[in-house]
Short mmCIF file of C-alpha atoms in Angstrom, two decimals:
data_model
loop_
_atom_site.label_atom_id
_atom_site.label_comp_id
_atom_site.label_asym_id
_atom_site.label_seq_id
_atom_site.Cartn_x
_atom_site.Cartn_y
_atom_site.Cartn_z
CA UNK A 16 -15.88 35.46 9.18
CA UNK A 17 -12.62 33.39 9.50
CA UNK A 18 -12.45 31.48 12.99
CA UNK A 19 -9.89 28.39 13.80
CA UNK A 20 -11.95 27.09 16.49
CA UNK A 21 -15.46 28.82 16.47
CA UNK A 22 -17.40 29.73 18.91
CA UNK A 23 -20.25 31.83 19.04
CA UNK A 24 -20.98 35.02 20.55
CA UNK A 25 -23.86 34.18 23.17
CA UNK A 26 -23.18 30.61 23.31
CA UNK A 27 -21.39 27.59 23.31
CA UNK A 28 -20.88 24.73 20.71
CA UNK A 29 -22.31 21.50 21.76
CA UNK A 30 -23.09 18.45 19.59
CA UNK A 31 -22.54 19.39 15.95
CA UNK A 32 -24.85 17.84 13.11
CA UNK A 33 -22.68 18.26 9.77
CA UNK A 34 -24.57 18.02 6.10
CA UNK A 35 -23.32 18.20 2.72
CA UNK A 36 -24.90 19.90 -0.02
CA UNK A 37 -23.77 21.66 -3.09
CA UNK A 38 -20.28 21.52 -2.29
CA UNK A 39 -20.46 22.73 1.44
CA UNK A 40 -20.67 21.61 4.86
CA UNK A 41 -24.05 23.25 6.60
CA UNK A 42 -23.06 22.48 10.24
CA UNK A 43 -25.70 22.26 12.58
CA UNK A 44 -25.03 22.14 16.22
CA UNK A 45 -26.55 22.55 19.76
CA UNK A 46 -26.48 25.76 20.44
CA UNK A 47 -25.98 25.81 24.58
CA UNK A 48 -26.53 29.27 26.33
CA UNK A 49 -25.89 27.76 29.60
CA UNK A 50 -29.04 29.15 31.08
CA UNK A 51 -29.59 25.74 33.36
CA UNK A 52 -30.89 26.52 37.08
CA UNK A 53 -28.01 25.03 38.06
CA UNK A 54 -24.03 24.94 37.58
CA UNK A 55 -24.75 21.17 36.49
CA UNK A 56 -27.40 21.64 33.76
CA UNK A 57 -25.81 21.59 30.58
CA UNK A 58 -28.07 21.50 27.27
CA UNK A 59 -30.72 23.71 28.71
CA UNK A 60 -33.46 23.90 26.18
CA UNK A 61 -30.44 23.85 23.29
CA UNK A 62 -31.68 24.84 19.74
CA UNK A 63 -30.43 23.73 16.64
CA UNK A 64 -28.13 26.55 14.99
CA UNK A 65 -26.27 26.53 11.69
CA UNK A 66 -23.33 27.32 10.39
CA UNK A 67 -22.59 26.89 6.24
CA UNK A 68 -18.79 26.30 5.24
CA UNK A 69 -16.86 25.51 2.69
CA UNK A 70 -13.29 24.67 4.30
CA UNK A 71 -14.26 25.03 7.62
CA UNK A 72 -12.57 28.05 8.44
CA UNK A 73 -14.70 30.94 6.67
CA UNK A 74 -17.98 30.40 8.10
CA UNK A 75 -21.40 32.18 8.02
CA UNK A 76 -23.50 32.08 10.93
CA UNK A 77 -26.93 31.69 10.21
CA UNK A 78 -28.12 31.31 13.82
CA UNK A 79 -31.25 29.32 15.02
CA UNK A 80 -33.12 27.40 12.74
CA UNK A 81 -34.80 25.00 14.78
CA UNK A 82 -36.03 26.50 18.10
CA UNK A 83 -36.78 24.89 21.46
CA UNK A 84 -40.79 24.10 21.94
CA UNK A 85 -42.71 25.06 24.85
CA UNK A 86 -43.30 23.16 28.27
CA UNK A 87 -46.14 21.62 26.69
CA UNK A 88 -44.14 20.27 23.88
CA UNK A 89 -41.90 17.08 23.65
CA UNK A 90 -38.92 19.25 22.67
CA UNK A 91 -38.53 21.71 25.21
CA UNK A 92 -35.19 20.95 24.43
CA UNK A 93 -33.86 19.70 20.81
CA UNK A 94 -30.81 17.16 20.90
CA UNK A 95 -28.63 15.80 18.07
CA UNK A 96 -30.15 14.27 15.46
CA UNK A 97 -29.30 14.30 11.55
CA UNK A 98 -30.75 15.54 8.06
CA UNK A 99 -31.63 13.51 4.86
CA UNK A 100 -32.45 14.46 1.71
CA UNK A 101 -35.92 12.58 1.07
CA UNK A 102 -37.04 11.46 -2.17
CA UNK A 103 -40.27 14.41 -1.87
CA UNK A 104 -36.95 16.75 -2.80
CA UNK A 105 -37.55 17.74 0.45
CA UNK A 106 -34.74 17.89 3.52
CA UNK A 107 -36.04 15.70 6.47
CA UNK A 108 -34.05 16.26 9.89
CA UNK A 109 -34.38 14.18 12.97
CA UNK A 110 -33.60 15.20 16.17
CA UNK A 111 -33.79 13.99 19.78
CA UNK A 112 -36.95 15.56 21.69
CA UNK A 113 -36.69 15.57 25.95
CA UNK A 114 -38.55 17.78 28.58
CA UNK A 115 -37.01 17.39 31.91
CA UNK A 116 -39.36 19.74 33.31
CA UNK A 117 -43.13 18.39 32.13
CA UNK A 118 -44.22 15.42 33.83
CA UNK A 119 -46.25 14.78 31.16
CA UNK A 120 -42.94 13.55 29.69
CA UNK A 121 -41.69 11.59 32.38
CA UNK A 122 -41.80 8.12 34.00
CA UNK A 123 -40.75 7.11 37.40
CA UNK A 124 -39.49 11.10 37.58
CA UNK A 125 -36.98 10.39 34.52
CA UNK A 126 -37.35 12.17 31.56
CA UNK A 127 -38.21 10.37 28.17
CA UNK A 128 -36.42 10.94 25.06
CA UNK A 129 -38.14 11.33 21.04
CA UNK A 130 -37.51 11.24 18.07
CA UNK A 131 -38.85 14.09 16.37
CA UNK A 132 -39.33 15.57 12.97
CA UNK A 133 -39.05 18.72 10.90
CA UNK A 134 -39.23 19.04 7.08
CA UNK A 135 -37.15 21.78 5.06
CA UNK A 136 -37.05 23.37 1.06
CA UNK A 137 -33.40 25.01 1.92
CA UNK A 138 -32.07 24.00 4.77
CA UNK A 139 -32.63 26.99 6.62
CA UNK A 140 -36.00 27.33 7.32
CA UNK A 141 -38.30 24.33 8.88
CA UNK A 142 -41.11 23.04 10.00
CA UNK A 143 -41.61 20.87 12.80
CA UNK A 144 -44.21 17.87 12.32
CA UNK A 145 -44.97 17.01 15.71
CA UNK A 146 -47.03 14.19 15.04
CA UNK A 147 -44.79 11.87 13.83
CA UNK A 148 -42.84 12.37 16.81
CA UNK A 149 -42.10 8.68 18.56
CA UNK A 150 -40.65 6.97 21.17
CA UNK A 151 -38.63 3.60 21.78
CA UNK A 152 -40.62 0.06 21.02
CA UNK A 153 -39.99 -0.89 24.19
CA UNK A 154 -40.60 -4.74 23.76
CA UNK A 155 -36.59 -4.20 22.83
CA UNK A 156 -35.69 -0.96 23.74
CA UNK A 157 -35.31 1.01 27.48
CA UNK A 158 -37.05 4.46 26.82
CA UNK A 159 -34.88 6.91 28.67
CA UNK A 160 -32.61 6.31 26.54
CA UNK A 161 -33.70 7.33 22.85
CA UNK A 162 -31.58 10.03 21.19
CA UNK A 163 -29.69 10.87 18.47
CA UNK A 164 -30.90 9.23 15.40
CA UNK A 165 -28.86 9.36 12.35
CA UNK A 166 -30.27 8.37 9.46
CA UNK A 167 -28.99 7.05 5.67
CA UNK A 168 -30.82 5.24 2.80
CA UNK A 169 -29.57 1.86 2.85
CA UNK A 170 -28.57 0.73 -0.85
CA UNK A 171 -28.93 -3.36 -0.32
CA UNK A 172 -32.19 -3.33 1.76
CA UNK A 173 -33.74 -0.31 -0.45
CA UNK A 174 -35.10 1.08 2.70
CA UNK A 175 -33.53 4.15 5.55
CA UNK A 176 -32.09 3.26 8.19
CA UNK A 177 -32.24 5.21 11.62
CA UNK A 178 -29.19 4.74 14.16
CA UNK A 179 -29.83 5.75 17.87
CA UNK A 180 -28.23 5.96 21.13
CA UNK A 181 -30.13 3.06 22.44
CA UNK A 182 -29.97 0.76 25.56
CA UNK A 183 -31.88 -3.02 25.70
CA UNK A 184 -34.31 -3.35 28.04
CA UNK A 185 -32.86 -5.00 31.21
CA UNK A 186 -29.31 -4.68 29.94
CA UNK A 187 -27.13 -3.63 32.94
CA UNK A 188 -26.03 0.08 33.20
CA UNK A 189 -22.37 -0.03 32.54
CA UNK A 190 -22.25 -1.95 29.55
CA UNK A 191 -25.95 -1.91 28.25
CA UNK A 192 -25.60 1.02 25.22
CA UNK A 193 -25.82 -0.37 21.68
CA UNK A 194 -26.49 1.49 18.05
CA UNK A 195 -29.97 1.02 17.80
CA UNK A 196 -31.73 0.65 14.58
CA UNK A 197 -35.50 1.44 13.06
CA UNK A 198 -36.28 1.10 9.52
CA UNK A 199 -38.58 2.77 7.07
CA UNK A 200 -39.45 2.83 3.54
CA UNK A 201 -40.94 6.41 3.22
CA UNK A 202 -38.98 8.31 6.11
CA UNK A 203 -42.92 8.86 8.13
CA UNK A 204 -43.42 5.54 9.09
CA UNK A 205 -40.78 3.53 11.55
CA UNK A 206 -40.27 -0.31 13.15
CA UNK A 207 -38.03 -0.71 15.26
CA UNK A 208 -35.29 -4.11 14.74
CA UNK A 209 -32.63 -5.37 16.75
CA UNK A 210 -29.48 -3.55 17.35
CA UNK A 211 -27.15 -2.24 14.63
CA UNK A 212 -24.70 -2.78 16.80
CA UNK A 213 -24.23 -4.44 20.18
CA UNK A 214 -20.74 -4.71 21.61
CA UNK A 215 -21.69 -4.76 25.37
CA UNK A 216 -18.97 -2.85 26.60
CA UNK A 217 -20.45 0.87 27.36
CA UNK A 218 -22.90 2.97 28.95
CA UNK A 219 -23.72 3.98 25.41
CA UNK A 220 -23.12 4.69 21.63
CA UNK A 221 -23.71 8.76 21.51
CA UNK A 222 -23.98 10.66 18.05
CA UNK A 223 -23.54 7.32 15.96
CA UNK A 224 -22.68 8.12 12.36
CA UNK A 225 -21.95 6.13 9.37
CA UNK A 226 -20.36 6.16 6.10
CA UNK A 227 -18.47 3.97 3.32
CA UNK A 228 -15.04 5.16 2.70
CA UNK A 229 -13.17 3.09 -0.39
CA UNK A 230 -14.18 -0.18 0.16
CA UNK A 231 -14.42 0.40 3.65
CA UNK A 232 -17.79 0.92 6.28
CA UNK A 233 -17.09 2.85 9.08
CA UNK A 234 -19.04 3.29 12.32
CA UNK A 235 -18.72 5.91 14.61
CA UNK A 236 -19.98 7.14 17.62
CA UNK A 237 -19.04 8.34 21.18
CA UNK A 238 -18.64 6.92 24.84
CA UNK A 239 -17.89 8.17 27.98
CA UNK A 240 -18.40 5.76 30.67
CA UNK A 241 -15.02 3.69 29.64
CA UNK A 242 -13.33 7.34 28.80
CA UNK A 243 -14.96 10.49 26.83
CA UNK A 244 -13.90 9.77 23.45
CA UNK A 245 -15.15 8.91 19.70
CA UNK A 246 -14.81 5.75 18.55
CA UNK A 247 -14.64 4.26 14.93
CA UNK A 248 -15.21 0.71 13.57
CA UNK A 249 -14.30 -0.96 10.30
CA UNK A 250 -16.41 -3.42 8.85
CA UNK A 251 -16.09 -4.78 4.65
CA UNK A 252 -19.84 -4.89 4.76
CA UNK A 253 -22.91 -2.98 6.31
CA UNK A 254 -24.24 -5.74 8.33
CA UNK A 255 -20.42 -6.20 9.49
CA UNK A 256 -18.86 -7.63 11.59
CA UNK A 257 -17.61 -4.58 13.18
CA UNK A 258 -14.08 -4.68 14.50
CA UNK A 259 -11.86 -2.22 16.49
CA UNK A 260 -8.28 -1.38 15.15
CA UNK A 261 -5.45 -1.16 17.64
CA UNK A 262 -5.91 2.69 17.61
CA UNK A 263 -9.73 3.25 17.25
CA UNK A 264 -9.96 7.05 18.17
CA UNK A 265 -9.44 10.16 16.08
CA UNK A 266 -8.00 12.44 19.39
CA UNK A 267 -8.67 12.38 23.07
CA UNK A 268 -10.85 14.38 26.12
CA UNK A 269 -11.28 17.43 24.63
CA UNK A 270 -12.56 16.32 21.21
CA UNK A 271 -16.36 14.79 21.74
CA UNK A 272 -18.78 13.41 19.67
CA UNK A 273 -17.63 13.89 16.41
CA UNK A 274 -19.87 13.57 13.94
CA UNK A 275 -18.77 13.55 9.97
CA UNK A 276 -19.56 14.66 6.34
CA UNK A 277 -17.92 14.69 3.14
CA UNK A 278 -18.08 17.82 0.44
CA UNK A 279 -16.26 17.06 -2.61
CA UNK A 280 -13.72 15.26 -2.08
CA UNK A 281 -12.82 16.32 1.44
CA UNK A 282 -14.66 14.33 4.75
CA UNK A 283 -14.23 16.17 7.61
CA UNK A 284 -15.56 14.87 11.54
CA UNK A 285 -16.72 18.04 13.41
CA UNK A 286 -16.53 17.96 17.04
CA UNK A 287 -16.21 20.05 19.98
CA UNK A 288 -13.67 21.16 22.66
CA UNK A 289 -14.73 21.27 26.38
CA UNK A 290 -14.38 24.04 28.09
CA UNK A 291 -13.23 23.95 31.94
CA UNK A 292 -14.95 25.47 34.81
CA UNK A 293 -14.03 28.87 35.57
CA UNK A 294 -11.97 29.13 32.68
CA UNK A 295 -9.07 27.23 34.48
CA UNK A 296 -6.30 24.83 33.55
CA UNK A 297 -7.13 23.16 36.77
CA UNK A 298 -11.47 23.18 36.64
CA UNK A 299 -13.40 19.98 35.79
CA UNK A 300 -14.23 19.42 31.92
CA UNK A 301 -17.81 20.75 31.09
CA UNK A 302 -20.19 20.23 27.82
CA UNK A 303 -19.96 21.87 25.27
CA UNK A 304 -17.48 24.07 24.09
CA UNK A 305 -15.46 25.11 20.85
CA UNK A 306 -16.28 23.81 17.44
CA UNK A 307 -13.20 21.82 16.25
CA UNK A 308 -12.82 19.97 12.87
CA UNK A 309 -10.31 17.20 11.52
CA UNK A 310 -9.92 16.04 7.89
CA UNK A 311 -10.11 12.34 7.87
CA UNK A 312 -8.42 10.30 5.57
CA UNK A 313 -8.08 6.36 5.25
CA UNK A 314 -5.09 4.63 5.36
CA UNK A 315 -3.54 1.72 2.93
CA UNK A 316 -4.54 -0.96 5.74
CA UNK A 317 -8.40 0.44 5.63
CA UNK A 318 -7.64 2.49 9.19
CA UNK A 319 -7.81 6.20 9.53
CA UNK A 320 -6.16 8.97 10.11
CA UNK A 321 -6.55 12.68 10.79
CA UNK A 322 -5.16 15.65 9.69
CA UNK A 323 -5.62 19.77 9.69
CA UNK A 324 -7.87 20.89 6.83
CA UNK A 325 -6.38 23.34 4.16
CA UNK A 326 -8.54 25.75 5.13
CA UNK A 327 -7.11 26.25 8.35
CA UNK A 328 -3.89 25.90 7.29
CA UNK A 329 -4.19 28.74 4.19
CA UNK A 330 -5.41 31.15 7.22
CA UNK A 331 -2.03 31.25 8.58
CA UNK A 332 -0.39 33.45 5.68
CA UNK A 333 2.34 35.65 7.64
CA UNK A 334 5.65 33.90 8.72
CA UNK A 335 6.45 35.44 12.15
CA UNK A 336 9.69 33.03 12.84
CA UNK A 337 12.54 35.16 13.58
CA UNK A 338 15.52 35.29 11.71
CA UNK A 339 17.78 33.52 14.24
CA UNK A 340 15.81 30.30 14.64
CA UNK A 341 17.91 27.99 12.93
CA UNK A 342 18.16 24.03 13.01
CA UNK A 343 19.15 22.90 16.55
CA UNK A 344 20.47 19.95 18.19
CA UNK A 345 19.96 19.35 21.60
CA UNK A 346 21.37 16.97 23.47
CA UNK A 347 21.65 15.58 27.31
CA UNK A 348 21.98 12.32 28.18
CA UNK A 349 21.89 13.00 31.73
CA UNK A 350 18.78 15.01 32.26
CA UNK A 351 16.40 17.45 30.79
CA UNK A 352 18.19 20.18 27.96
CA UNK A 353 15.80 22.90 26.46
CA UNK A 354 15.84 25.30 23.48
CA UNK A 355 14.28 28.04 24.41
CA UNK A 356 12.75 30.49 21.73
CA UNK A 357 10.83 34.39 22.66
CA UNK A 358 7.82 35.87 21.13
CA UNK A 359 5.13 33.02 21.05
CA UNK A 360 1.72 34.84 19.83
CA UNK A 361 -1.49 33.88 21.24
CA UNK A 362 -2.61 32.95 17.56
CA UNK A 363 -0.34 31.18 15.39
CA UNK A 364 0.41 28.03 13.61
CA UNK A 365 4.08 26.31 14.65
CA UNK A 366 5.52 23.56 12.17
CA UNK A 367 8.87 21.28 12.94
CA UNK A 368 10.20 18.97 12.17
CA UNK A 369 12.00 16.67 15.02
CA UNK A 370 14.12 13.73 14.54
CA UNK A 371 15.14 11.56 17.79
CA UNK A 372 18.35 9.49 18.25
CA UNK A 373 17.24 5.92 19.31
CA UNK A 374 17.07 5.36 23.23
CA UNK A 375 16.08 9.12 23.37
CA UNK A 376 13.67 9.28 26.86
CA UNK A 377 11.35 12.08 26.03
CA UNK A 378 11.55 15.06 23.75
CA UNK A 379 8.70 17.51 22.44
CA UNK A 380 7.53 21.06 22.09
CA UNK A 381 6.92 23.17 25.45
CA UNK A 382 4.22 26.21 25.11
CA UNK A 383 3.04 29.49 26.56
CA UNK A 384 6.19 29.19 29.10
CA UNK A 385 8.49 31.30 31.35
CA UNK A 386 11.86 32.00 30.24
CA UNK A 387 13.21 29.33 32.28
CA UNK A 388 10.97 26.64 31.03
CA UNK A 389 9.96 26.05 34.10
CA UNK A 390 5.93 26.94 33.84
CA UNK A 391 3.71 26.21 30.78
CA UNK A 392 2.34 23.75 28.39
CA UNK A 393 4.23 20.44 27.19
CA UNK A 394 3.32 18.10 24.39
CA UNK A 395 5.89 15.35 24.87
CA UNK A 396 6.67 12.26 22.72
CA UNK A 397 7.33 9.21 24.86
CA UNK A 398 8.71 6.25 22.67
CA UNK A 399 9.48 4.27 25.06
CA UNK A 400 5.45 3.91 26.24
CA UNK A 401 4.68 4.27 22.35
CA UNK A 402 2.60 7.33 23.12
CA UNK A 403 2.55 11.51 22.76
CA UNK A 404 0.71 12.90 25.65
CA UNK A 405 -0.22 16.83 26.97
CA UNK A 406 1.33 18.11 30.10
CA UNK A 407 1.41 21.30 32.20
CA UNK A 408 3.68 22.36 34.76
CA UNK A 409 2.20 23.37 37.34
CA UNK A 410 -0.36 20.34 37.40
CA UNK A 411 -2.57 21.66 40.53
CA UNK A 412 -3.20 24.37 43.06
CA UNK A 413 0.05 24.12 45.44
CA UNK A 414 -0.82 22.36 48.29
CA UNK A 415 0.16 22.60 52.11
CA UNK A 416 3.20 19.99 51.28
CA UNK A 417 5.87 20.39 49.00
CA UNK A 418 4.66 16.88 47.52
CA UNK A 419 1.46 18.23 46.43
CA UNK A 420 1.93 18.59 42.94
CA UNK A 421 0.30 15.45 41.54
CA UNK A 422 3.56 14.07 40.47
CA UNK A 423 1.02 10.90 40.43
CA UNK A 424 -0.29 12.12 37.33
CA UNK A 425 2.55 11.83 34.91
CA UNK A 426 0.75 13.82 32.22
CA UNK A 427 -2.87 15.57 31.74
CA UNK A 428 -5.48 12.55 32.11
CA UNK A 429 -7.29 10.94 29.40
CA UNK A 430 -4.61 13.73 27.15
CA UNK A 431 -2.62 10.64 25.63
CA UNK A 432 -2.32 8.93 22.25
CA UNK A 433 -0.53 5.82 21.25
CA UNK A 434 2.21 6.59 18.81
CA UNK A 435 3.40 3.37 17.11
CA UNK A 436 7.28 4.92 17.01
CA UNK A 437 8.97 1.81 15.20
CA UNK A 438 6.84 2.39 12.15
CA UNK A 439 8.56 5.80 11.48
CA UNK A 440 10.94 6.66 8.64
CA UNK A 441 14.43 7.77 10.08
CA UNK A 442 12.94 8.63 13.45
CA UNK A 443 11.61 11.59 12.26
CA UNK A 444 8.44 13.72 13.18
CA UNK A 445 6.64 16.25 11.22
CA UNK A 446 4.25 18.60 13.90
CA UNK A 447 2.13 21.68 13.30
CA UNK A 448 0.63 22.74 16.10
CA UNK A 449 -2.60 25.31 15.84
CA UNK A 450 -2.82 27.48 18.83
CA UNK A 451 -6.16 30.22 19.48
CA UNK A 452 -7.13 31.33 22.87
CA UNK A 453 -7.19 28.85 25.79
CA UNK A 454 -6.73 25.64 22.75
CA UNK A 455 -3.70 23.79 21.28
CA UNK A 456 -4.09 21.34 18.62
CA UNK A 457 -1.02 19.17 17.83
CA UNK A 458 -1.04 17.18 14.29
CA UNK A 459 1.85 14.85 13.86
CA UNK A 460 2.89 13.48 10.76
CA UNK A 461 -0.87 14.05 8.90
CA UNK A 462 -2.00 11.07 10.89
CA UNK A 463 -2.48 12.17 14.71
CA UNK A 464 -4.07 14.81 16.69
CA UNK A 465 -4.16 16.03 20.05
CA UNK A 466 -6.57 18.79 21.44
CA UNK A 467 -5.97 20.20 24.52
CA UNK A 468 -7.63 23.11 27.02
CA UNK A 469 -4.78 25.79 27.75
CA UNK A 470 -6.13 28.91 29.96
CA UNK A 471 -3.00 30.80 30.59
CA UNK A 472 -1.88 33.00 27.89
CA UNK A 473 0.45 35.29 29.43
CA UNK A 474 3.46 33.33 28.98
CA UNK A 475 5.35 34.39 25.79
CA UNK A 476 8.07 31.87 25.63
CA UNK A 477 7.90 28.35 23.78
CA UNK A 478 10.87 25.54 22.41
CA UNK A 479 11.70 22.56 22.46
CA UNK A 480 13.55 19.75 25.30
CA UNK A 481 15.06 16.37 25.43
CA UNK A 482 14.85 14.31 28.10
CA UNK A 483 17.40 11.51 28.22
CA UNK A 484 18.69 11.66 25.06
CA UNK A 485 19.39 13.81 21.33
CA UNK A 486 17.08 15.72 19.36
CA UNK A 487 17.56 17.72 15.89
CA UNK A 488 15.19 20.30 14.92
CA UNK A 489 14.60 21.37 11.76
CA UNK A 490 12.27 23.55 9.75
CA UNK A 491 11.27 25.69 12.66
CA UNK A 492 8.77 28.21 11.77
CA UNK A 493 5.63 29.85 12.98
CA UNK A 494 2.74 32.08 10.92
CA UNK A 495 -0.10 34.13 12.57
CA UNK A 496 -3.04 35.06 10.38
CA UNK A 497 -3.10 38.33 8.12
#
């Protein structure tokens, strides 16, 4: 089964869990029917599903291997966790155990959060080992907030580590998340220590996730009080310090809680794309969504960058460019001048390259648009503000006055990446943009990505503008799978 951005049948894609073995990725994820008893209640009783890949396009669904537990049970509903392989032979996962609904599990009427255990011969098949389930030492740690341990065997302390989503008792509620940390020397038996990591400045650290890259440690995880996004740190050792490049995100809004692995050669963070509410441009984000995968790749400076696996790219086999596209240059120093091209598919791969004359305002690629260019998608490059961001025209409902377009909102918010433009060879940029369904995915130069949600597919029209300036494109072409 080849899928660009997967989703399953009866469900949607919520935190994903990705292990390596034998040369593939075995995805696990939260597997979110959206059964909640009410419009709010995302993650009702999610199970763990799987998915095994080895390029993250042909995929085999193996459905649910760890199911929810009953209302008697700790994990009426089973959050993210990770999987190890022990040194039994055996494959030990961890995952976050909550019941919102037993009281038995509660405390002040707020649901606790576990860490729970399973055990495993092949990965697909496990058994839960409820007693070993446990919650936070709370001489350090708040209890509410207990979830999604990741753990690793630490080389220099010859011991495994467990990361969490934690939170220090008495710490204040916007900035009082930090990567917790427990510590064990036979994966059954856990103490908790101080935190991993404790930067005071979110809510908290969701789906932390570790790994050495070169001579590099990276930390990730994922926030969403400052903005929903996933962060990375860079540290030369494991204890740190852990510092924050310039640009310490691999994409924006509607790419959440990545979490990574690395098969071969190739490391890959998994994530997922919101969906909106009511399947509209113009609903509120919701969780869960779309699985959605970038390859990661590090930088001479130690930082990292993203681009589109060869997987996805081999899908798209048949060139669909007509025979007229040929380099353009578009020009208007006085306004807004668009290239307008027919017959955009509602599944293909686009690749251009653009190069911009200096003082150039705005330029990009406009999608899924009318034939005058007037309605649709925009991913504009803005060098002046060192940034490419994701528009849409129109932006909102019409209102009652003509004004009521939220021309407040200059582009889609929280849809915006910092571009460093000056650091570009002959002002040129390289895109391939993946489109499937109601997503867009723009890559730039094998270093940048931007996700976005885009509902309306009617609109067969797509090309290129200036704003304010001269572009040349070149290399225009665009392949659908076979």
């Amino acid at each position: 089964m080849k899928n660009i951005f997967y989703k399953p049948g009866d469900g949607w894609v919520g935190d994903t869990i990705p292990f390596a073995h034998d040369g593939k990725f075995y995805i696990f994820y939260l597997h979110d029917e959206r059964k909640g008893n009410t419009e709010d209640e995302y993650g009702y009783r999610t199970s763990w599903n799987l998915l095994i890949t080895e390029d993250g396009v042909n995929i085999k669904d193996c459905k649910v291997v760890l199911p929810v537990g009953g209302y008697d049970d700790a994990d009426y509903a089973c959050y993210t966790g990770s999987v190890i392989e022990g040194n039994d032979s055996k494959f030990h996962m961890f995952y976050t155990a909550q019941n919102n609904y037993n009281p038995k599990y509660h405390r002040n009427g707020r649901p606790l959060q576990y860490v729970a255990h399973a055990i495993s011969e092949d990965l697909i098949h496990w058994e839960k080992l409820p007693e070993l389930t446990f919650g936070a030492d709370e001489s350090i740690y708040e209890p509410f907030d207990w979830r999604d341990p990741f753990v690793f065997y630490n080389e220099e302390e010859e011991c495994f580590d467990m990361l969490l989503a934690a939170r220090l008792q008495g710490a204040s509620e916007k900035n009082g998340g930090c990567v917790g940390l427990c510590r064990s020397y036979d994966l059954i038996h856990w103490k908790a220590m101080q935190p991993f990591y404790n930067p005071q400045s979110y809510m908290t650290h969701e789906c932390p996730d570790l790994f050495k890259m070169g001579d590099k440690w990276y930390l990730i995880f994922s926030t969403f009080s400052e903005k929903f996004v996933t962060h990375y740190r860079m540290a030369d050792k494991i204890s740190g310090p852990w510092t924050a490049p310039i640009e310490d995100t691999f994409d924006a809004r509607a790419f959440y809680a990545a979490k990574t692995a690395q098969a071969k050669d190739v490391r890959m963070a998994f994530a997922w794309v919101p969906t909106k509410r009511g399947d509209s441009d113009f609903g509120q984000y919701e969780w869960g969504g779309n699985l959605i995968a970038h390859e990661i790749k590090q930088d001479k400076d130690g930082k990292l960058k993203v681009k589109p696996s060869n997987g996805l790219i081999n899908i798209f086999e048949k060139e669909i460019t007509a025979n007229n596209i040929e380099d353009v240059e578009i020009k208007n120093n006085e306004g807004e001048k668009v290239y307008v091209i027919e017959g955009m598919k509602e599944t293909c791969l686009i690749e251009a390259t653009i190069e911009f004359y200096e003082g150039s305002r705005a330029f990009g690629i406009g999608l899924r648009q009318d034939k005058d260019f007037a309605n649709g998608y925009y991913l504009r490059f803005e060098p002046f503000y060192n940034r490419i961001v994701a528009d849409m025209w129109p932006r909102r409902i019409s209102g009652v006055n003509q004004w009521y377009v939220d021309g407040d909102k200059p582009f889609m918010v929280e849809l915006e990446r910092p571009f460093d433009y000056k650091a570009l060879e002959e002002n040129k940029v390289n895109i391939k943009v993946f489109v499937e369904g109601s997503i867009i995915c723009l890559y730039v130069n094998d270093t940048v990505a931007l996700t976005m949600r885009a509902y309306s597919t009617e609109r067969k029209y797509w090309g290129f503008f200036v704003k304010d300036g001269s572009i040349r494109v070149c290399n225009i072409h665009m392949y659908e799978t076979k």
